[in-house]
PDB file of C-alpha atoms and ligand atoms in Angstrom:
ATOM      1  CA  UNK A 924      92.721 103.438  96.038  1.00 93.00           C
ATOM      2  CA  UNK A 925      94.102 104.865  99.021  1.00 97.00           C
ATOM      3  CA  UNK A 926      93.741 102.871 102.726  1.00 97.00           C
ATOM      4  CA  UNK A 927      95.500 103.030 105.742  1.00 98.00           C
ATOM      5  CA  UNK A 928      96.163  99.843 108.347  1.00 98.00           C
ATOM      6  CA  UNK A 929      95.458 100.650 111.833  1.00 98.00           C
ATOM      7  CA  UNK A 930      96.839  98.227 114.886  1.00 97.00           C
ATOM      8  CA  UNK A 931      98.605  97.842 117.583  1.00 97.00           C
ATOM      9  CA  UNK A 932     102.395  96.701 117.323  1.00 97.00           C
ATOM     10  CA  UNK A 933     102.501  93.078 115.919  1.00 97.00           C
ATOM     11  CA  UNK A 934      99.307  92.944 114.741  1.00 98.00           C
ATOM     12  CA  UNK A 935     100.385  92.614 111.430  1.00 98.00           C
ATOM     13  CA  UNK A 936     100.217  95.644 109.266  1.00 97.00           C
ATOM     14  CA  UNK A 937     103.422  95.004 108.013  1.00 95.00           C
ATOM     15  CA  UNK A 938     102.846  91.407 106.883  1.00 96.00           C
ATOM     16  CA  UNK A 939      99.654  92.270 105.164  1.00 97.00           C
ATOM     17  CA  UNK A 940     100.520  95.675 103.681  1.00 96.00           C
ATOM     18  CA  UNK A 941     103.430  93.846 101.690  1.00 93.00           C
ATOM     19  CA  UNK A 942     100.777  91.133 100.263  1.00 95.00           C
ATOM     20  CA  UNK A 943      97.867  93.492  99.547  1.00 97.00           C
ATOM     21  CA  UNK A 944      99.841  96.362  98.374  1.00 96.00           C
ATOM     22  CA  UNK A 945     101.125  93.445  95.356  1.00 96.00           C
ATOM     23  CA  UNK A 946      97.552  92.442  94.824  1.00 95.00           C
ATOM     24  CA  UNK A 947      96.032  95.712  94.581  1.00 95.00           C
ATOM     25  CA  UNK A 948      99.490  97.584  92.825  1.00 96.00           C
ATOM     26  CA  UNK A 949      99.629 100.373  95.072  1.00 97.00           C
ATOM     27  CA  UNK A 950     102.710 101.831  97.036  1.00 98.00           C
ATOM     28  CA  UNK A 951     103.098 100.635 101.089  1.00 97.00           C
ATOM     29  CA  UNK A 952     104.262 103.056 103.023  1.00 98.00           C
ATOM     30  CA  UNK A 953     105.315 102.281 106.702  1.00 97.00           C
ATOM     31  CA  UNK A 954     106.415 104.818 108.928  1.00 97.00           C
ATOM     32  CA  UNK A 955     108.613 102.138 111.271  1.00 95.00           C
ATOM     33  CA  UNK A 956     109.681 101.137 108.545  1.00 93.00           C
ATOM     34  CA  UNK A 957     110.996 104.887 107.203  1.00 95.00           C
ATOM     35  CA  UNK A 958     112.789 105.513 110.377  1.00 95.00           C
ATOM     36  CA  UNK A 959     114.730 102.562 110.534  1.00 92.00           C
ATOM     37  CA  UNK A 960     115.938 102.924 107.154  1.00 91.00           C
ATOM     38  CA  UNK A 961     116.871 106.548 107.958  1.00 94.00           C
ATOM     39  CA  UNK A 962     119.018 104.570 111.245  1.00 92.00           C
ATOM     40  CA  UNK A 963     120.610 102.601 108.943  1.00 88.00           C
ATOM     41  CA  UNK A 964     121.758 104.843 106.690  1.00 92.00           C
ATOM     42  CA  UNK A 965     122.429 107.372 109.745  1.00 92.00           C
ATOM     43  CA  UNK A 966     120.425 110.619 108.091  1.00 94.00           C
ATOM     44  CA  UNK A 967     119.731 114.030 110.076  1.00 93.00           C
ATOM     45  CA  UNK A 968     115.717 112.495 110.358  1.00 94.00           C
ATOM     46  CA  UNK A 969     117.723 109.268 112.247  1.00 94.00           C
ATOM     47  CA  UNK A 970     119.469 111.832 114.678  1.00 94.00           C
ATOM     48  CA  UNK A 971     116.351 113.778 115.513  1.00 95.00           C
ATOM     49  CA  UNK A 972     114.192 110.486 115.702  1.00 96.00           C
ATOM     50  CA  UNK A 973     116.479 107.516 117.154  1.00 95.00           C
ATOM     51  CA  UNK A 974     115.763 108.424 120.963  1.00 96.00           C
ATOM     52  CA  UNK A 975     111.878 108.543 120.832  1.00 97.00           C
ATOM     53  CA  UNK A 976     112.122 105.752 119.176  1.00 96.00           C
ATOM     54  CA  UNK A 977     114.527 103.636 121.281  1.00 94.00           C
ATOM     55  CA  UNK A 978     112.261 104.536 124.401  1.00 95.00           C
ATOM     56  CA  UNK A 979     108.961 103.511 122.618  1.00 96.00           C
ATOM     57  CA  UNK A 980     107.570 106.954 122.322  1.00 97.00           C
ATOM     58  CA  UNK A 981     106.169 108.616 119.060  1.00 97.00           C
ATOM     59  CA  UNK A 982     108.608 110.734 117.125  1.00 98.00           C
ATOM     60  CA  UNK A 983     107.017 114.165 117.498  1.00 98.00           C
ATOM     61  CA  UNK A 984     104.681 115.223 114.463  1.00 98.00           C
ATOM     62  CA  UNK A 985     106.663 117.843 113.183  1.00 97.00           C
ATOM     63  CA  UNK A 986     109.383 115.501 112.344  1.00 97.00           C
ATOM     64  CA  UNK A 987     106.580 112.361 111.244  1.00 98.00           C
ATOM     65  CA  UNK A 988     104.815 114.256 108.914  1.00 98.00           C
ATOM     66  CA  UNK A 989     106.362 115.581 106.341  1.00 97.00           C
ATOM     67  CA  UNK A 990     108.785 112.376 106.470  1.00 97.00           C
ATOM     68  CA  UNK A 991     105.979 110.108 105.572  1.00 98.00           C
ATOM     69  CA  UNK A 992     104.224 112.580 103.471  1.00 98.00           C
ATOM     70  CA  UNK A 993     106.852 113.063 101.458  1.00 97.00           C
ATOM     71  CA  UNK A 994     106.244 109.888  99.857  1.00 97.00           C
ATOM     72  CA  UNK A 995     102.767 109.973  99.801  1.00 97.00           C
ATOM     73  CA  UNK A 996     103.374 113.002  97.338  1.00 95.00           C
ATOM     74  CA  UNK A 997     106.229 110.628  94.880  1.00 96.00           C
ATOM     75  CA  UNK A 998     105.296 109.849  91.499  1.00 95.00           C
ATOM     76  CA  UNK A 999     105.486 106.231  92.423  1.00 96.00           C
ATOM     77  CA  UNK A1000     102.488 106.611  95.011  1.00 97.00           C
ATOM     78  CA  UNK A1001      99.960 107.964  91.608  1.00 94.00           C
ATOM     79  CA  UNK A1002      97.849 105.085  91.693  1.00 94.00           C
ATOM     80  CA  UNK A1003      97.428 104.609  95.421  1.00 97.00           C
ATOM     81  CA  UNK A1004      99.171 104.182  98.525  1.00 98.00           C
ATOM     82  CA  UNK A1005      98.460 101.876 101.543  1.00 98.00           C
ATOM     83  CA  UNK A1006      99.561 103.205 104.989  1.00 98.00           C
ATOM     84  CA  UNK A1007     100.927 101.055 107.954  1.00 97.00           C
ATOM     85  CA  UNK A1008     101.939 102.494 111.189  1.00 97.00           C
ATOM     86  CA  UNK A1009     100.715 106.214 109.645  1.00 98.00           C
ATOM     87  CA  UNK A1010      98.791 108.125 111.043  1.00 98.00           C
ATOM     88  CA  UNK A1011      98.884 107.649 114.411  1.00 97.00           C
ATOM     89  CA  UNK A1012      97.851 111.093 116.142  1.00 96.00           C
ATOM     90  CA  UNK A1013      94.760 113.175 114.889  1.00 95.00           C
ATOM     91  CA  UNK A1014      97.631 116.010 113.415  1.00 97.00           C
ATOM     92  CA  UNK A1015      98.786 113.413 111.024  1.00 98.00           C
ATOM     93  CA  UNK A1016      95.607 112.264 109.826  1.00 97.00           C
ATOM     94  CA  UNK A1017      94.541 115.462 108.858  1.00 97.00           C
ATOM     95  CA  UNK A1018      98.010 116.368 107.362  1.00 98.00           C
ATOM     96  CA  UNK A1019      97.305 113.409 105.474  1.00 98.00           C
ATOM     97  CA  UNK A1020      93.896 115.071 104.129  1.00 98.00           C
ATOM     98  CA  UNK A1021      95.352 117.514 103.313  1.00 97.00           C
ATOM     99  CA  UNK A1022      97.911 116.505 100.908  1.00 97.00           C
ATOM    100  CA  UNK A1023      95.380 113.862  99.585  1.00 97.00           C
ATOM    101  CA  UNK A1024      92.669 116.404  98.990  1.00 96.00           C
ATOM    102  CA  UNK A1025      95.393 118.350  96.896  1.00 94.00           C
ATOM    103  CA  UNK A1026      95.523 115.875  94.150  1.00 93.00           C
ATOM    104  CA  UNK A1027      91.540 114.873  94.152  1.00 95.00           C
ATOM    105  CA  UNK A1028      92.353 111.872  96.169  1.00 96.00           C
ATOM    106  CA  UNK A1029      91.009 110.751  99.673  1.00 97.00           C
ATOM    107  CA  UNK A1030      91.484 108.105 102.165  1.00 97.00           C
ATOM    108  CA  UNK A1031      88.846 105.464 100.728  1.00 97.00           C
ATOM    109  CA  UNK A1032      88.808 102.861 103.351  1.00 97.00           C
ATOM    110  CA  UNK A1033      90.484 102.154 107.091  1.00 98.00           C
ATOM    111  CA  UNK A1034      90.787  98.888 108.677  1.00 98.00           C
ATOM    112  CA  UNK A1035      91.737  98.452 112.309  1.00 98.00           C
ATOM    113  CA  UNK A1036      93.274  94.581 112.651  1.00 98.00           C
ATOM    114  CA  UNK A1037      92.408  93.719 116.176  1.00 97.00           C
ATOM    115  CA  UNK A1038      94.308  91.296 117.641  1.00 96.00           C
ATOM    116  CA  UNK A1039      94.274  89.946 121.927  1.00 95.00           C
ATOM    117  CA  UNK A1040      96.740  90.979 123.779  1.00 93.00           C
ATOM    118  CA  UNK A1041      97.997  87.018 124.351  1.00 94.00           C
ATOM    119  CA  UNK A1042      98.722  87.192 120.339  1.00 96.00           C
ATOM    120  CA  UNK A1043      99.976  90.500 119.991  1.00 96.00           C
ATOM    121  CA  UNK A1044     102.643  89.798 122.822  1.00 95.00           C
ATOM    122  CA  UNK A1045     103.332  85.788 121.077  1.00 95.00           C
ATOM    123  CA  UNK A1046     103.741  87.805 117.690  1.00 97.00           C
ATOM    124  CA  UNK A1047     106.425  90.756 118.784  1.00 96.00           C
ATOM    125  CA  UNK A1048     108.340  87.977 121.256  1.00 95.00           C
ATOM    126  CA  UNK A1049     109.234  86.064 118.218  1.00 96.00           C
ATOM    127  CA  UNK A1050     109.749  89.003 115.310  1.00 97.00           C
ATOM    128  CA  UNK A1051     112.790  89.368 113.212  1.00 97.00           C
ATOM    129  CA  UNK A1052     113.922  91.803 110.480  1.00 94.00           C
ATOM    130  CA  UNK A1053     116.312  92.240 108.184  1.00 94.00           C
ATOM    131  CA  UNK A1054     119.209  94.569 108.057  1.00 91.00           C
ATOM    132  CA  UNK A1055     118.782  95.116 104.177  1.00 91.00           C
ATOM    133  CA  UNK A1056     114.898  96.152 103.438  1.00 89.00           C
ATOM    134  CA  UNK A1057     113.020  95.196 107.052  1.00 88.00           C
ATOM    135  CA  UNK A1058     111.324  92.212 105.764  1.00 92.00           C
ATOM    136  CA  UNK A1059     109.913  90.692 108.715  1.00 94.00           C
ATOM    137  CA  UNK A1060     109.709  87.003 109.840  1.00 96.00           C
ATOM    138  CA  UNK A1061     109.064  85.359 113.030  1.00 96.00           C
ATOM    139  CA  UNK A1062     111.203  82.547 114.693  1.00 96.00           C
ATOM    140  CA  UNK A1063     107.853  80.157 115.042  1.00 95.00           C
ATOM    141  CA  UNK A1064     105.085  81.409 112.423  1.00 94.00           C
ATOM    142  CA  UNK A1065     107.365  82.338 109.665  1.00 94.00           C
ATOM    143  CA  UNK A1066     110.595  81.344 110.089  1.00 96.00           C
ATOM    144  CA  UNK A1067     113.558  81.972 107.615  1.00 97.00           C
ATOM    145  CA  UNK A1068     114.540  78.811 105.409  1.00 98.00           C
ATOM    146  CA  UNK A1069     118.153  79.678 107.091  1.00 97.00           C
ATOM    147  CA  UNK A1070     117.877  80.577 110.233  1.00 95.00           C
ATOM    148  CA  UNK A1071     118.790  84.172 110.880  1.00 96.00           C
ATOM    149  CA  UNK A1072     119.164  85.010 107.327  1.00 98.00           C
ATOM    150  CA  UNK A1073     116.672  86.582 105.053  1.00 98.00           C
ATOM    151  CA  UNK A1074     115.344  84.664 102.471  1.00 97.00           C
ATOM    152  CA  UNK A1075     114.581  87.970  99.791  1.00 96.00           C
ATOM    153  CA  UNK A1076     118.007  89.358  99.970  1.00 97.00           C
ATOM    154  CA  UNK A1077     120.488  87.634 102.565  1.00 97.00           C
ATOM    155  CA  UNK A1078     121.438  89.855 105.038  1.00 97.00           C
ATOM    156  CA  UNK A1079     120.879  88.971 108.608  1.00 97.00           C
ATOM    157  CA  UNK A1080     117.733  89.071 111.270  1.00 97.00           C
ATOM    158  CA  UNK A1081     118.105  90.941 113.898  1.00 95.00           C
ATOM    159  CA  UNK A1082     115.410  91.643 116.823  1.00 96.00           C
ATOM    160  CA  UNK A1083     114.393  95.201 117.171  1.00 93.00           C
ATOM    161  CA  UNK A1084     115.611  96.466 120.605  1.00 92.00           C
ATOM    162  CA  UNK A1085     112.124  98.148 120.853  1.00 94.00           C
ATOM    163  CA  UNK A1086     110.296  94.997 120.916  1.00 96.00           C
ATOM    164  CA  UNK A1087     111.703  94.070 124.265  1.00 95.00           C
ATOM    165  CA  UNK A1088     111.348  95.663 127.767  1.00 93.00           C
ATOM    166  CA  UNK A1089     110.195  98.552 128.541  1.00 95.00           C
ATOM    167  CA  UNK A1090     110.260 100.360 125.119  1.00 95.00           C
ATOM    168  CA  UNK A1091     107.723  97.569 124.002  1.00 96.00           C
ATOM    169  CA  UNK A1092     105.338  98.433 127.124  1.00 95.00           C
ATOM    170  CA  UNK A1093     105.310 102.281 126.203  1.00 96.00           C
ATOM    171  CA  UNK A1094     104.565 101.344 122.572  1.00 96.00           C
ATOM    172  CA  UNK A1095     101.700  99.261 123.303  1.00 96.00           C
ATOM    173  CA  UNK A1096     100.312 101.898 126.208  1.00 95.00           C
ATOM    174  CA  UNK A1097     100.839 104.753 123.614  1.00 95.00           C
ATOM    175  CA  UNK A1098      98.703 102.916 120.850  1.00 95.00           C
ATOM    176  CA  UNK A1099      95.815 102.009 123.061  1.00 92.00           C
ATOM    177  CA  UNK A1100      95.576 105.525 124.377  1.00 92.00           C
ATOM    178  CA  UNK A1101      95.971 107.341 121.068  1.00 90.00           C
ATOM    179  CA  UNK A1102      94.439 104.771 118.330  1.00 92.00           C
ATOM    180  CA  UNK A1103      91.250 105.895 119.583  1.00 94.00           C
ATOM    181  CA  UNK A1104      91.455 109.401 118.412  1.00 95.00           C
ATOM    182  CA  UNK A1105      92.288 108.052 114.869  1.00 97.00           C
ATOM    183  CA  UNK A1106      89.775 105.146 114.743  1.00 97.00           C
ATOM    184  CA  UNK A1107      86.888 107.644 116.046  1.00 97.00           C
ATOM    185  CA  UNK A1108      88.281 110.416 112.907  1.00 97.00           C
ATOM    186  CA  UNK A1109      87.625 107.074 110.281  1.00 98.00           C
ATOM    187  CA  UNK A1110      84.505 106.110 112.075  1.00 98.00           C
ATOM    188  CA  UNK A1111      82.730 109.534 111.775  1.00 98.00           C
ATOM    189  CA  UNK A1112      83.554 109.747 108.071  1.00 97.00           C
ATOM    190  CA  UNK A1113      81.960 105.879 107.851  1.00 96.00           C
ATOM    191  CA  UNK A1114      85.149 104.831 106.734  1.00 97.00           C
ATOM    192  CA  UNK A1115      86.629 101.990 109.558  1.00 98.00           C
ATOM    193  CA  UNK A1116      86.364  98.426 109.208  1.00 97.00           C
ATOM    194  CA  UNK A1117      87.532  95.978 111.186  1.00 97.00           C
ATOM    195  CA  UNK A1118      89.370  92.739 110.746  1.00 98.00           C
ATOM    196  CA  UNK A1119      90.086  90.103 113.261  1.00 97.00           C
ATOM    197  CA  UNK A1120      93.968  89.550 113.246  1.00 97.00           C
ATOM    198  CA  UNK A1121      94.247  86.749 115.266  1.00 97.00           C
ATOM    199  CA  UNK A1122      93.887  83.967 112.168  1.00 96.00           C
ATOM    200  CA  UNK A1123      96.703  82.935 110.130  1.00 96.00           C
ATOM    201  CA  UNK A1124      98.337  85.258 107.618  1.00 96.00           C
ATOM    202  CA  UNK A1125      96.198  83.981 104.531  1.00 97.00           C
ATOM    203  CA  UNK A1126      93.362  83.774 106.250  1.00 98.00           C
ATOM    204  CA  UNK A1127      93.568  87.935 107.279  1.00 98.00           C
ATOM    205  CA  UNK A1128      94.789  88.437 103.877  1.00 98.00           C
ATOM    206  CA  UNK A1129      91.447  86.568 102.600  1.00 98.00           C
ATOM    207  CA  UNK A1130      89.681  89.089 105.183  1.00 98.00           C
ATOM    208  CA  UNK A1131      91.521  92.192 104.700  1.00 98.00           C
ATOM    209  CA  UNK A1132      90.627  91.363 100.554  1.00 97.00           C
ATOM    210  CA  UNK A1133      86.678  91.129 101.638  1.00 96.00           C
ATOM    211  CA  UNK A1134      86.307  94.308 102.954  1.00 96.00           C
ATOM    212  CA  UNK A1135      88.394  96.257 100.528  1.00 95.00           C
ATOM    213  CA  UNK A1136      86.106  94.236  97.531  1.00 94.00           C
ATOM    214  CA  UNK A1137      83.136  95.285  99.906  1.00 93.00           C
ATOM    215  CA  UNK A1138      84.097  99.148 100.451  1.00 91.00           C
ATOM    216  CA  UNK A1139      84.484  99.210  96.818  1.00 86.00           C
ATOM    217  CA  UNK A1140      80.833  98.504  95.969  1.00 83.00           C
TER     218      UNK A1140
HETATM  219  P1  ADP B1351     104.929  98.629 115.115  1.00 57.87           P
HETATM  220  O1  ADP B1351     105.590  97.509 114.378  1.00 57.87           O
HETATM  221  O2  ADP B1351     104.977  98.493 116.540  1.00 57.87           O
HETATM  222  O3  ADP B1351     103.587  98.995 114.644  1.00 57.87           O
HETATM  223  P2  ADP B1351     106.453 100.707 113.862  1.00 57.87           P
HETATM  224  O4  ADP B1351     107.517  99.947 113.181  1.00 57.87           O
HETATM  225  O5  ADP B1351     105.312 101.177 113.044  1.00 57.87           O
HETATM  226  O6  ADP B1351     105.916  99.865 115.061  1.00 57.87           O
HETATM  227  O7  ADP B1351     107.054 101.953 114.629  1.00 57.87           O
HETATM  228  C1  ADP B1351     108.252 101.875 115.383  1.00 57.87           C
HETATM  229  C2  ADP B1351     108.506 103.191 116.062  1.00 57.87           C
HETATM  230  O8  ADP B1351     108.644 104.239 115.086  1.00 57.87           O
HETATM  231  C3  ADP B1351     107.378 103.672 116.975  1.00 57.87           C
HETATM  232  O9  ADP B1351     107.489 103.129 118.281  1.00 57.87           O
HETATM  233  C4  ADP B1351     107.615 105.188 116.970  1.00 57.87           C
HETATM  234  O10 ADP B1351     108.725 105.550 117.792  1.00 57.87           O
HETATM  235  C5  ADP B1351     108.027 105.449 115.531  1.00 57.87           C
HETATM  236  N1  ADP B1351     106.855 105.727 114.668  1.00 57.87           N
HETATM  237  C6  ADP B1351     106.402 104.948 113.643  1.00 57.87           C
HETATM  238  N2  ADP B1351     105.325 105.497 113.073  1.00 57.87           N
HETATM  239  C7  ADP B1351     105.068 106.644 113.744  1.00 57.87           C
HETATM  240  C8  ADP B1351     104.069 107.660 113.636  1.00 57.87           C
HETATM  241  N3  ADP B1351     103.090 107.592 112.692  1.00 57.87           N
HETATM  242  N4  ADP B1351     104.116 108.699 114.498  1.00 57.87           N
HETATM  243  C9  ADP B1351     105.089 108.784 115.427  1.00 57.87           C
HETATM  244  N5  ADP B1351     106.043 107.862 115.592  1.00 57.87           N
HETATM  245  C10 ADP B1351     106.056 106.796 114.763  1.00 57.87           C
HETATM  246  P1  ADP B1352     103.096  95.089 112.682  1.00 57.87           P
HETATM  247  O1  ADP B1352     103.625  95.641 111.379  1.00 57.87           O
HETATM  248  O2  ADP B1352     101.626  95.343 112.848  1.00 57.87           O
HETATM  249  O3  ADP B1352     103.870  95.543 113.883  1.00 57.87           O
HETATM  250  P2  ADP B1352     104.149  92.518 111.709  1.00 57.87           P
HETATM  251  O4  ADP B1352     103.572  92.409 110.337  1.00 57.87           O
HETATM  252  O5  ADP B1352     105.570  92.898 111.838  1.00 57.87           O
HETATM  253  O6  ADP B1352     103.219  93.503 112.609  1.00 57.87           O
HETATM  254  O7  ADP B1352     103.882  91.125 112.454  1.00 57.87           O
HETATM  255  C1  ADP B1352     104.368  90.869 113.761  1.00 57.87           C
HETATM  256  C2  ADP B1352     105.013  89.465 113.822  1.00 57.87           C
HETATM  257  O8  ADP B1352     104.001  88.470 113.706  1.00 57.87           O
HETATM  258  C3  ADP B1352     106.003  89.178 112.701  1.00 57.87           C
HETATM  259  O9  ADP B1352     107.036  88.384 113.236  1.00 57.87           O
HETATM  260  C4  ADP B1352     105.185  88.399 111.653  1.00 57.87           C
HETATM  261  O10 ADP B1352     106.006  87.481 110.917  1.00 57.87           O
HETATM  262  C5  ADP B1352     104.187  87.656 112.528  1.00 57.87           C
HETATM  263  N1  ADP B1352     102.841  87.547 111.940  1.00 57.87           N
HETATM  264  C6  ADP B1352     102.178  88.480 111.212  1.00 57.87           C
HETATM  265  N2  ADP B1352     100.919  88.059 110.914  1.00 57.87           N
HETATM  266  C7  ADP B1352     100.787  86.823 111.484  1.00 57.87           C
HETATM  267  C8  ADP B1352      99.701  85.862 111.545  1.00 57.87           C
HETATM  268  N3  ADP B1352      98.518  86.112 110.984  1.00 57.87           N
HETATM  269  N4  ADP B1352      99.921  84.718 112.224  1.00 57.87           N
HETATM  270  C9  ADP B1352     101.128  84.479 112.822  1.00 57.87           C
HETATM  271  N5  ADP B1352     102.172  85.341 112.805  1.00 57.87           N
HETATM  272  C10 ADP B1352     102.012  86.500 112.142  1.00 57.87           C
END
């Protein structure tokens, strides 16, 4: 099965990718996530990409695609992959297609996780990674048994200097003008869902799990 998480920053993709993609044994993928590993470990994509992504904006498509899609195409994404954060512009979905439709595989099912913009703003106020592997907590809903310190590998939570200021305000602008170009692609192939994100984590897992059992009838 191959899906894809739509939803605005803090809504949760990330939380839920990591506990479906265990449930359903298929490969997450999150673009965020791919960049700031490539900052970390200071690679040529992290010197193209770093400054769109300090000011909030999208790293450009030529640079997005084939660094996601790269993995799409591993060995370890055979038996399904589920997307968070990619795509994001009508280019990348159909890049997406593209590679897909090369090994007989398609996107089976989307789900936009729609979230107020009270929660979305309560969730990204309080979100920390880690340095290590980006597992995410947050300082009131799912805090770390030591503070600052990740509970999976031990290396310390940092806030993302995009989830303040203004970089945060062009991220959430740029998603609610250009989701709707990628929700209206799924929609015409009959393909969106949509989940309310604005329950607790188990109880959008439980929801997320419904529709994927339902899309698969
Ligand atoms: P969020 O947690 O807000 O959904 P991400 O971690 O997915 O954010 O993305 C962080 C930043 O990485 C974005 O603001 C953007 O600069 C860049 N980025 C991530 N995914 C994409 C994409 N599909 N296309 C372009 N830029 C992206
Ligand atoms: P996204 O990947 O969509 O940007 P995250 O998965 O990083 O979102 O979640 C944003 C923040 O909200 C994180 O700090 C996370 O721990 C927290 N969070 C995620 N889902 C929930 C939920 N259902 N209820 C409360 N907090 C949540």
């Amino acid at each position: 099965m191959d899906s894809i998480l739509i939803g605005a920053p803090g809504a949760g993709k990330g939380t839920q990718a990591e506990k479906l993609s265990q449930l359903l044994g298929v490969r997450h993928i999150a673009s965020g996530d791919l960049f700031r590993k490539a900052f970390e470990e200071q690679t040529e994509l992290a010197l193209k990409a770093q400054k769109y992504v300090d000011l909030g904006e999208l790293v450009p498509d030529e640079l997005t695609i084939p660094a996601v899609l790269r993995h799409v195409e591993e060995p370890e994404s055979m038996h399904g992959v589920l997307l968070d954060g990619f795509p994001r512009t009508l280019a990348q979905a159909q890049a997406l297609d593209a590679v897909l439709q090369g090994v007989n595989r398609q996107i089976d099912l989307a789900i936009y996780l729609k979230l107020s913009r009270e929660e979305l703003l309560r969730r990204i106020a309080g979100r920390l990674f880690c340095h290590a592997h980006q597992h995410v907590y947050h300082v009131q809903f799912r805090p770390p048994k030591v503070a600052d310190t990740c509970d999976l590998d031990g290396s310390k939570l940092y806030q993302r200097p995009d989830d303040t200021g203004e970089a945060l305000r062009r991220r959430l602008v740029i998603f609610f003008n250009e989701a709707t170009q990628v929700l209206d692609y799924y929609r015409k192939q009959h393909k969106l869902r949509k989940v309310d994100g604005n329950q607790s984590i188990d109880q959008v897992t439980a929801m997320l799990l419904n529709e994927i059992n339902d899309s698969m009838r």
